[in-house]
mmCIF file of C-alpha atoms in Angstrom:
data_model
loop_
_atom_site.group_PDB
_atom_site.id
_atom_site.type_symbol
_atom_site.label_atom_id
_atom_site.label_comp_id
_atom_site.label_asym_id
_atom_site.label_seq_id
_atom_site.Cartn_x
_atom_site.Cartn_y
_atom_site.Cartn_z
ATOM 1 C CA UNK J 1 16.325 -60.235 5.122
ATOM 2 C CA UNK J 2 14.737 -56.731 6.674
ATOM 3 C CA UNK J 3 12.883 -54.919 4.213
ATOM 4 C CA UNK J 4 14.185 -51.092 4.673
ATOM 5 C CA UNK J 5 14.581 -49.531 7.973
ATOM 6 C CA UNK J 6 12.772 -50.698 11.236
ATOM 7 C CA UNK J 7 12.588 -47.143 12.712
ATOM 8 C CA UNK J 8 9.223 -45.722 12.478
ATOM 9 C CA UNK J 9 10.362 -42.681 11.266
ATOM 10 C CA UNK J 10 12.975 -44.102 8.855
ATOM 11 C CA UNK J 11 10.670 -46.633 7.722
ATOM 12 C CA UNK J 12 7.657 -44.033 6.474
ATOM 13 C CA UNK J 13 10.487 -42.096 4.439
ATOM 14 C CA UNK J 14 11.921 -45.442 3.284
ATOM 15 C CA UNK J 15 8.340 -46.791 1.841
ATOM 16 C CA UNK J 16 7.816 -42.943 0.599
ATOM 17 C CA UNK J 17 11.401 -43.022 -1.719
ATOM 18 C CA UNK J 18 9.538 -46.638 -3.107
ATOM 19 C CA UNK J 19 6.351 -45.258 -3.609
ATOM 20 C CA UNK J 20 4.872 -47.271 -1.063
ATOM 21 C CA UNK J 21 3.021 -44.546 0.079
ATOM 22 C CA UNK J 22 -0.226 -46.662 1.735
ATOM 23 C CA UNK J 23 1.901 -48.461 3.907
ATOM 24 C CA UNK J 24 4.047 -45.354 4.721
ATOM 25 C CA UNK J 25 0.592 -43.536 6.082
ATOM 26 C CA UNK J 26 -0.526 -46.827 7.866
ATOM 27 C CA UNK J 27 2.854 -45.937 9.517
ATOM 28 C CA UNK J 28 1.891 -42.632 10.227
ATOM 29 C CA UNK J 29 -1.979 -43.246 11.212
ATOM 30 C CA UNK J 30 -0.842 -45.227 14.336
ATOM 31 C CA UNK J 31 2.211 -42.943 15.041
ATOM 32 C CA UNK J 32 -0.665 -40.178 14.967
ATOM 33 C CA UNK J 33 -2.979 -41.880 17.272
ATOM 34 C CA UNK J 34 -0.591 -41.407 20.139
ATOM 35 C CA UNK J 35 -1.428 -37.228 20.128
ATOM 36 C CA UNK J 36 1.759 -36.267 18.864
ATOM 37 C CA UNK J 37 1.253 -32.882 16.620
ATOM 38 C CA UNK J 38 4.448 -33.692 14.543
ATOM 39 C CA UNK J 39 3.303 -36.979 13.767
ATOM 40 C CA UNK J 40 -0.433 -35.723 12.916
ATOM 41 C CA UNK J 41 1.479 -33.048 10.834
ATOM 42 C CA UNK J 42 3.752 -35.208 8.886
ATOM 43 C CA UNK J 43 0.750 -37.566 8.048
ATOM 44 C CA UNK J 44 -1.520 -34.561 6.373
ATOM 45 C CA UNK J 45 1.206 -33.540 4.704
ATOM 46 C CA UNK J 46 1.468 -37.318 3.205
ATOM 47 C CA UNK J 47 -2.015 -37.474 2.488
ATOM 48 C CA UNK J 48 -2.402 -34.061 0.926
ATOM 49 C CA UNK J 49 0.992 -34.714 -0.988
ATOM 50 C CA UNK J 50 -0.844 -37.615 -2.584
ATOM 51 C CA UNK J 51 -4.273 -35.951 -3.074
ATOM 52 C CA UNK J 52 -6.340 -37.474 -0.141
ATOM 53 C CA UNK J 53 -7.275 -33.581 0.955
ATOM 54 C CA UNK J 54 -10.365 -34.764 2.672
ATOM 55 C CA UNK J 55 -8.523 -37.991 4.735
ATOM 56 C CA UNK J 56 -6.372 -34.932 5.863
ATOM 57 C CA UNK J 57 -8.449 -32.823 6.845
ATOM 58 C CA UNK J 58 -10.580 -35.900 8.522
ATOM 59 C CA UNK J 59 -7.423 -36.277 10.416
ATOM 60 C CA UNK J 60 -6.873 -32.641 11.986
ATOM 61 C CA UNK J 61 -10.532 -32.419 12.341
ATOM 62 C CA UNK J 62 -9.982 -35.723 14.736
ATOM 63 C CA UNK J 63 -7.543 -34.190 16.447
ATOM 64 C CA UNK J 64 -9.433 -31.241 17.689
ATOM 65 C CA UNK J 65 -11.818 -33.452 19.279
ATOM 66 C CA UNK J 66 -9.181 -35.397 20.752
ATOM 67 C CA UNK J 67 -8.057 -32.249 22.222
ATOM 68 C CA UNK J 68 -4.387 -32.620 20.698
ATOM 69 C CA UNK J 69 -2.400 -29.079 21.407
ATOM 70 C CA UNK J 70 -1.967 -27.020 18.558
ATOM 71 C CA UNK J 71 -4.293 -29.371 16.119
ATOM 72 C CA UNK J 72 -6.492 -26.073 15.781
ATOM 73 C CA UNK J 73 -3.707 -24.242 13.782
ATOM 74 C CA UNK J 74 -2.446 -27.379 11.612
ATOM 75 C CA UNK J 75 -6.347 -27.434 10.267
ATOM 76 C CA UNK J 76 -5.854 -23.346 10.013
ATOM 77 C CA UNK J 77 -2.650 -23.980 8.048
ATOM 78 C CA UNK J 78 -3.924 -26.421 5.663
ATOM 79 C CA UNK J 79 -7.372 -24.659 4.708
ATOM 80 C CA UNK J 80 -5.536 -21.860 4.112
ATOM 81 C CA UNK J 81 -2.757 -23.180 2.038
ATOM 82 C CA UNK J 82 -6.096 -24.861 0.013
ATOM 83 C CA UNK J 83 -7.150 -21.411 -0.787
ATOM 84 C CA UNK J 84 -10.042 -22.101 1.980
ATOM 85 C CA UNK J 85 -9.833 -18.766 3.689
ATOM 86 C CA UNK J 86 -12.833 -17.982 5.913
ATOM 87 C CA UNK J 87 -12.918 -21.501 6.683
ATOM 88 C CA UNK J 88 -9.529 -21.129 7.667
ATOM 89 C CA UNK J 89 -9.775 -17.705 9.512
ATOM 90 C CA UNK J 90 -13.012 -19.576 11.412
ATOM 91 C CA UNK J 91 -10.058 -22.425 12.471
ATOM 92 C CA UNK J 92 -7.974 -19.404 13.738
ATOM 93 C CA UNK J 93 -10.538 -18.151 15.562
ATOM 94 C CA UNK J 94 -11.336 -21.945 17.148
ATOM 95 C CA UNK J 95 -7.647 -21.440 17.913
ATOM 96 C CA UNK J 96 -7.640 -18.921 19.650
ATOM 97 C CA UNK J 97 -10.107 -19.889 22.110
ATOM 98 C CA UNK J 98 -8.649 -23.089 22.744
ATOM 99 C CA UNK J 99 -5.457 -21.174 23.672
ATOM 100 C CA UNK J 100 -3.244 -21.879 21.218
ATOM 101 C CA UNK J 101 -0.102 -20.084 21.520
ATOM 102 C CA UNK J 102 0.378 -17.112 18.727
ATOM 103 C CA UNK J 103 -3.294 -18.032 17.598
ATOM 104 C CA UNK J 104 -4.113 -14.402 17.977
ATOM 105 C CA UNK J 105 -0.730 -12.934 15.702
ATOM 106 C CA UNK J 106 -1.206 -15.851 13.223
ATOM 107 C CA UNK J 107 -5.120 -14.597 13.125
ATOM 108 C CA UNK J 108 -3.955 -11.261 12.219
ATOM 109 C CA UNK J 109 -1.395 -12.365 9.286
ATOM 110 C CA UNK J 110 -4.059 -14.059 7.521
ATOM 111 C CA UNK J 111 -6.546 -11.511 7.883
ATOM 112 C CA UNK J 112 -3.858 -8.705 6.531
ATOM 113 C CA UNK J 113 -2.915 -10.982 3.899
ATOM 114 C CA UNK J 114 -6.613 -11.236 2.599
ATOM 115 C CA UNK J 115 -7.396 -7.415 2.623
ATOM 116 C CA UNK J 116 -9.016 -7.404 6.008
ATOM 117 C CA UNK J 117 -6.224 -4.428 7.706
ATOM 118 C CA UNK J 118 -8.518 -3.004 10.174
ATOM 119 C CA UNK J 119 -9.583 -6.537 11.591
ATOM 120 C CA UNK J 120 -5.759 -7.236 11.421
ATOM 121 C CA UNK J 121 -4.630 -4.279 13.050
ATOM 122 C CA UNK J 122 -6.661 -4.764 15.774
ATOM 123 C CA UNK J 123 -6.002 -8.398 16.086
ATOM 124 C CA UNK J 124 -2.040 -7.402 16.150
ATOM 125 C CA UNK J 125 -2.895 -4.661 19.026
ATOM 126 C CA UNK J 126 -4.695 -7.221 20.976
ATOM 127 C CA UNK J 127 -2.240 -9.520 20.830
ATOM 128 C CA UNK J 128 0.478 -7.019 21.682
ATOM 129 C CA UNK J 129 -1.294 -6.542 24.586
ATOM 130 C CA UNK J 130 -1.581 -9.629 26.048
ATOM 131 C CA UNK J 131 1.767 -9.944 25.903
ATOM 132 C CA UNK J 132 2.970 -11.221 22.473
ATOM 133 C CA UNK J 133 5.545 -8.357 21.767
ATOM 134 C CA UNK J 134 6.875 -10.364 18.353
ATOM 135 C CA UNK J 135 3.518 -9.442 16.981
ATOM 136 C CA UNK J 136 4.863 -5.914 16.982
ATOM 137 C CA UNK J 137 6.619 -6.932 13.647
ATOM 138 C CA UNK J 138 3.660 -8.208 11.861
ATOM 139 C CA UNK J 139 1.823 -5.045 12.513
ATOM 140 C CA UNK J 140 4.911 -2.642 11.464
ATOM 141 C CA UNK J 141 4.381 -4.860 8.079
ATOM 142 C CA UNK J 142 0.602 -4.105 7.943
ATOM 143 C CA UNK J 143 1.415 -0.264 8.422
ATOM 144 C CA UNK J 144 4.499 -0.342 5.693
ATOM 145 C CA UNK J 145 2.249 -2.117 3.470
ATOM 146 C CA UNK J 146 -0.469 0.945 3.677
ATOM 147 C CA UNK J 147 2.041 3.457 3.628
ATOM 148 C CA UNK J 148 1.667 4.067 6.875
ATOM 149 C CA UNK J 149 5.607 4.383 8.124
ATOM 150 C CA UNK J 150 5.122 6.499 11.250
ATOM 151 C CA UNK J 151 2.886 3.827 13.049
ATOM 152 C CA UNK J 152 5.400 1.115 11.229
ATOM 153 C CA UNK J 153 8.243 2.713 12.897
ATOM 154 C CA UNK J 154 6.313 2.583 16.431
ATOM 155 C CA UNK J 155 4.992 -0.871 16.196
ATOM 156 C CA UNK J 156 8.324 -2.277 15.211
ATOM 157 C CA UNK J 157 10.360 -0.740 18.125
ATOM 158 C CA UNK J 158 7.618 -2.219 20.702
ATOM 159 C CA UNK J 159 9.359 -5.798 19.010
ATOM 160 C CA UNK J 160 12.732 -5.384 19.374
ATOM 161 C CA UNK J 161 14.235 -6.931 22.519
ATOM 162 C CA UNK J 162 11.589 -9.989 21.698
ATOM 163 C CA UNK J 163 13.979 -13.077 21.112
ATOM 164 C CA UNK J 164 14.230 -13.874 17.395
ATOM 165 C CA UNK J 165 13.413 -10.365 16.632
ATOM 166 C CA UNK J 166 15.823 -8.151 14.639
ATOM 167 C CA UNK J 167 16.384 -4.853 14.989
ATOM 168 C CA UNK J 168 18.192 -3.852 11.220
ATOM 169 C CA UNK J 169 14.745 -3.389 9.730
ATOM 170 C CA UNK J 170 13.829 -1.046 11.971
ATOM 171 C CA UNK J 171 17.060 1.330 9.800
ATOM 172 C CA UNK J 172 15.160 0.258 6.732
ATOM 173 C CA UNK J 173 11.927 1.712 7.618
ATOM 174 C CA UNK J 174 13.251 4.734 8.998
ATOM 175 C CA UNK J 175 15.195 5.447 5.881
ATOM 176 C CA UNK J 176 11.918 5.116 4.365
ATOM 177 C CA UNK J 177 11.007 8.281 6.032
ATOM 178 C CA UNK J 178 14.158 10.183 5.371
ATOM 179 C CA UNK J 179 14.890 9.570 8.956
ATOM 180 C CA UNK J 180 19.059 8.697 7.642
ATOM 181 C CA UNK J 181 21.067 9.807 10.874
ATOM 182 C CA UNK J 182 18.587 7.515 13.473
ATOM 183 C CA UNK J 183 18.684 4.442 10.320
ATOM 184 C CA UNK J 184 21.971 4.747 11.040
ATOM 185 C CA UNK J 185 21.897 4.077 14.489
ATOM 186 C CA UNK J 186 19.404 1.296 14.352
ATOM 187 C CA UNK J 187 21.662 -0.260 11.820
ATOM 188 C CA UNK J 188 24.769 0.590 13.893
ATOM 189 C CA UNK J 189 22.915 -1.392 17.056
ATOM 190 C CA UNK J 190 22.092 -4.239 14.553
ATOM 191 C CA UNK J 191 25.323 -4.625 13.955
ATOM 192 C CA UNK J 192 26.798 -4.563 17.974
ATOM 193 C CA UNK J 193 23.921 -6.717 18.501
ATOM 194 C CA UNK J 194 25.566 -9.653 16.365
ATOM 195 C CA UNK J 195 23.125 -8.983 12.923
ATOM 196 C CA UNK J 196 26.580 -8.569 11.243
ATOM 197 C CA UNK J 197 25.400 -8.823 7.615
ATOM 198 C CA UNK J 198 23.746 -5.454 8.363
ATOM 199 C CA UNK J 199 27.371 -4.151 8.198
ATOM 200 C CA UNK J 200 26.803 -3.281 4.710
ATOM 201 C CA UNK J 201 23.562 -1.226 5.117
ATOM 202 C CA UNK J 202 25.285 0.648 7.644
ATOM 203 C CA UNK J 203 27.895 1.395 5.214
ATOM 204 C CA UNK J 204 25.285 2.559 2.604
ATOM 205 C CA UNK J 205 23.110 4.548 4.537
ATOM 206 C CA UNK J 206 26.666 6.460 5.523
ATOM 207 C CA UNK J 207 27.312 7.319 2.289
ATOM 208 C CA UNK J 208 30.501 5.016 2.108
ATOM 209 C CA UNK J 209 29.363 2.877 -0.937
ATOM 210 C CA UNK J 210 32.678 2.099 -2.407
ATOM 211 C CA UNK J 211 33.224 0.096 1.147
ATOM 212 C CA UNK J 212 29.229 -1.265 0.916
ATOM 213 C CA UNK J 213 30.222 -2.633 -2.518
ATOM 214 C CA UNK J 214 33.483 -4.334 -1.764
ATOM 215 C CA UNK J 215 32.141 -6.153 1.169
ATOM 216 C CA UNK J 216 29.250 -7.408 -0.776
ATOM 217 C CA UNK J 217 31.952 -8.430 -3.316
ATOM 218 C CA UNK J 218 33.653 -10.342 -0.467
ATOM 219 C CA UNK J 219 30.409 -12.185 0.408
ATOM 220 C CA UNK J 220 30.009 -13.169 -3.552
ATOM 221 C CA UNK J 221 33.196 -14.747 -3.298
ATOM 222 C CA UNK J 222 31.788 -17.110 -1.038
ATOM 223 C CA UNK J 223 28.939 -19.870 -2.515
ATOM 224 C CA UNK J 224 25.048 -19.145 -1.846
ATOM 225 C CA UNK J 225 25.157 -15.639 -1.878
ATOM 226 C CA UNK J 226 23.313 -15.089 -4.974
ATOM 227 C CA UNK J 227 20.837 -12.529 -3.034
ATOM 228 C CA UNK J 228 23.472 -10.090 -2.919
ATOM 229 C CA UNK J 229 23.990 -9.329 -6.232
ATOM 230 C CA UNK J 230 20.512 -7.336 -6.066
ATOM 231 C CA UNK J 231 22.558 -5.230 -3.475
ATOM 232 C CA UNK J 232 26.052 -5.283 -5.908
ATOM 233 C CA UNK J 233 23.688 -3.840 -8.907
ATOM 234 C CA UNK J 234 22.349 -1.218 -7.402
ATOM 235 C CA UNK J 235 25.381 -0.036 -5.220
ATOM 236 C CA UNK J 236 27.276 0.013 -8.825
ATOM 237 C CA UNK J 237 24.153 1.661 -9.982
ATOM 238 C CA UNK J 238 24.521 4.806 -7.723
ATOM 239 C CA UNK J 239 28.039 4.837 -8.015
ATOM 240 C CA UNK J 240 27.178 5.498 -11.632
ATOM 241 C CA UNK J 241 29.579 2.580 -12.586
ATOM 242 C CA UNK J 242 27.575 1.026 -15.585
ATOM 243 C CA UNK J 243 30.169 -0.871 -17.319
ATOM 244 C CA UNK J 244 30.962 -3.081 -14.175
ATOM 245 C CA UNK J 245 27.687 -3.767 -14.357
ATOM 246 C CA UNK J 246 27.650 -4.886 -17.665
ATOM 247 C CA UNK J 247 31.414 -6.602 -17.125
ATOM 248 C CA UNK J 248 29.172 -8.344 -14.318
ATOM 249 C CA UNK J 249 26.220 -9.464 -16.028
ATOM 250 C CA UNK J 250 28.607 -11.134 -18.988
ATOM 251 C CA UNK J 251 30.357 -12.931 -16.292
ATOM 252 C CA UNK J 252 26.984 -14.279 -14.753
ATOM 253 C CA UNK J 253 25.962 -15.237 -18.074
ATOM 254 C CA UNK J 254 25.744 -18.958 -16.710
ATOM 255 C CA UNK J 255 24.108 -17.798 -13.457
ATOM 256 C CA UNK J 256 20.627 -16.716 -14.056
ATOM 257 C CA UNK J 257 19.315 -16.498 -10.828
ATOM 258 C CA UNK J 258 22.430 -13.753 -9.920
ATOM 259 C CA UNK J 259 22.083 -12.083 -13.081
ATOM 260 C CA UNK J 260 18.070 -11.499 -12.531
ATOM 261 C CA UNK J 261 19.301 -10.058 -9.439
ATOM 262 C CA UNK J 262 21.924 -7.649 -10.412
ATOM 263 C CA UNK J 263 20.085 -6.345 -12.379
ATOM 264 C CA UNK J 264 16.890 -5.930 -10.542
ATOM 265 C CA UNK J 265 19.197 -4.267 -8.273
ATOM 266 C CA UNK J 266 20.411 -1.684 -10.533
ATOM 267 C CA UNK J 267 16.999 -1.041 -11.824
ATOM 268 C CA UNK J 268 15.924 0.238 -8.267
ATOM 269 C CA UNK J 269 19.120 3.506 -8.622
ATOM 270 C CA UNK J 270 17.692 6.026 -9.911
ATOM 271 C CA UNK J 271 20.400 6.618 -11.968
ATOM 272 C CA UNK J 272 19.277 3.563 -13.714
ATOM 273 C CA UNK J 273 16.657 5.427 -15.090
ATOM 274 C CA UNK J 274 17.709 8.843 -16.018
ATOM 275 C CA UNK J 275 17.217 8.495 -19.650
ATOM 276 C CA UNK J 276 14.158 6.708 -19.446
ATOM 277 C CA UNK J 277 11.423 8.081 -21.989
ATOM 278 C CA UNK J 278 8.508 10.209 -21.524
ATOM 279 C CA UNK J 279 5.988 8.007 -20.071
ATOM 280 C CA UNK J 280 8.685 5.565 -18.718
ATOM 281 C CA UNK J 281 7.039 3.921 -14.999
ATOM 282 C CA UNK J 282 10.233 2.315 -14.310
ATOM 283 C CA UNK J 283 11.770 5.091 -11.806
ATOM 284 C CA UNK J 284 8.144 5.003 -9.719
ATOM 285 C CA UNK J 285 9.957 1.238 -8.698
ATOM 286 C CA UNK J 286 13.077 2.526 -7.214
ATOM 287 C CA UNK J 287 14.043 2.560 -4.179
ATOM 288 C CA UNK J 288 16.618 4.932 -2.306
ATOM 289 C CA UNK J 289 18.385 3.174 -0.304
ATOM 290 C CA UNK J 290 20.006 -0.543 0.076
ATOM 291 C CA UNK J 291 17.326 -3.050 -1.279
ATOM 292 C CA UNK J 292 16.369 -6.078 0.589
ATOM 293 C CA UNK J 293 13.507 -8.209 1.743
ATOM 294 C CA UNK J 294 11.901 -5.358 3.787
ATOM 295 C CA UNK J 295 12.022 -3.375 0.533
ATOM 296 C CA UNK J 296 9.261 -5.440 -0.807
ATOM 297 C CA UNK J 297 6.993 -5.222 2.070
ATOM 298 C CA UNK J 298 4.534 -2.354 0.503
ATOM 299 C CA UNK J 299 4.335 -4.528 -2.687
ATOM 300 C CA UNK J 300 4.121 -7.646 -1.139
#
């Protein structure tokens, strides 16, 4: 009788579900010494899964010197995810000299994310230059994040075009500066571009929020759209229509994740917060136009 699966791949998963996690990473270990990345990958994750952080990093660090592509950035990834940062900005570094693809922009992200904007800045401007235009996003969120929304707006467009680059933030960052007739255009172009869930932030930044709110209602109807209740509460919010937002919340009642976002959304109307007392911080949170993702780029 076969024990399990005879596929390597199958087989690690297999002992993994049975807790037969040694023999799943002997698996692995040989799989790995054929300088595949995925299969070097898939191993640390085993082994720091299980606690065996320094086998792990053992094994990227054997990479490297085996010269596998890309093993530079896996050790990156894991000292960083192990709170290991200059270690892990050093790796980047390594990285980038080796010539690892996006070394430079993923450089930059973890210096912005640990305070360092100038050295991140730069690193984005370099990397801009040398032709990695999708790095034009992650400095646009380095800008938004210090306020900074004119050289957000600038660094942004130089993305767009990029493949896998969309263009509806761009509307959410000029709305940021008041800027409502040209967010409508960049939402409009979203939108012929095929980003058709930007259809209701073009609809909002129009002022046509009765038609915003019934197409987010039509996506609710549909499962796994809890993220668009934050939009339903505050659209209801600036429509001033309260007690659908209450006749909403009761109906959520079983559905805490939508309910904490309804009403996160309606918090972020002003209206929400017109009888808030003296002292009240909550209207320094809101938001004036269509909340999303990119909204929480400054506090991020």
């Amino acid at each position: 009788m076969i024990d399990g699966p005879t596929a390597p791949d199958d087989r690690a998963d297999w002992l993994v579900e049975r807790g037969r996690v040694d023999e799943a990473i002997t698996i692995l270990e040989a799989r790995a010494r054929n300088g595949d990345w995925r299969d070097v990958d898939r191993l640390t994750d085993l082994l720091l899964e299980n606690g065996r952080v320094e086998e792990a990093e053992a094994r990227w660090r054997a990479a490297i010197e085996a010269g596998l592509p890309g093993a530079y950035g896996g050790l990156a990834d894991m000292l960083a995810d192990a709170g290991r940062t200059e270690e892990a900005i050093a790796a980047w570094r390594a990285a980038l000299e080796a010539g690892e693809p996006h070394a430079r922009s993923r450089l930059a992200a973890l210096l912005a994310k640990t305070g360092r904007v100038d050295e991140a800045v730069a690193a984005y401007r370099t990397a801009i230059a040398a032709g990695d235009a999708t790095a034009g996003v992650g400095l646009a969120k380095v800008h938004a994040r210090a306020g900074q929304m004119e050289e957000a707006v600038h660094a942004y467009r130089s993305a767009i075009g990029t493949k896998g680059v969309p263009r509806w933030p761009l509307g959410v960052l000029l709305e940021k500066l008041g800027r409502s007739d040209e967010a409508v255009a960049a939402y409009r172009s979203a939108v012929d571009a095929g980003e058709e869930h930007v259809r209701v932030r073009l609809l909002a930044a129009q002022g046509r929020l009765e038609e915003a709110t019934q197409l987010v209602r039509d996506l609710l109807a549909e499962p796994g759209h809890n993220p668009s209740y934050r939009q339903l509460g505050w659209l209801l919010a600036e429509q001033r229509r309260f007690e659908e937002i209450e006749a909403e919340a009761a109906r959520l009642g079983g559905n805490l994740v939508g309910l904490s976002y309804l009403l996160a959304g309606a918090r972020q109307s002003a209206n929400y917060h017109v009888d808030c007392p003296s002292g009240c911080t909550g209207s320094t949170r809101v938001v004036r136009h269509l909340p999303g993702r990119w909204d929480d780029v400054q506090r991020a």
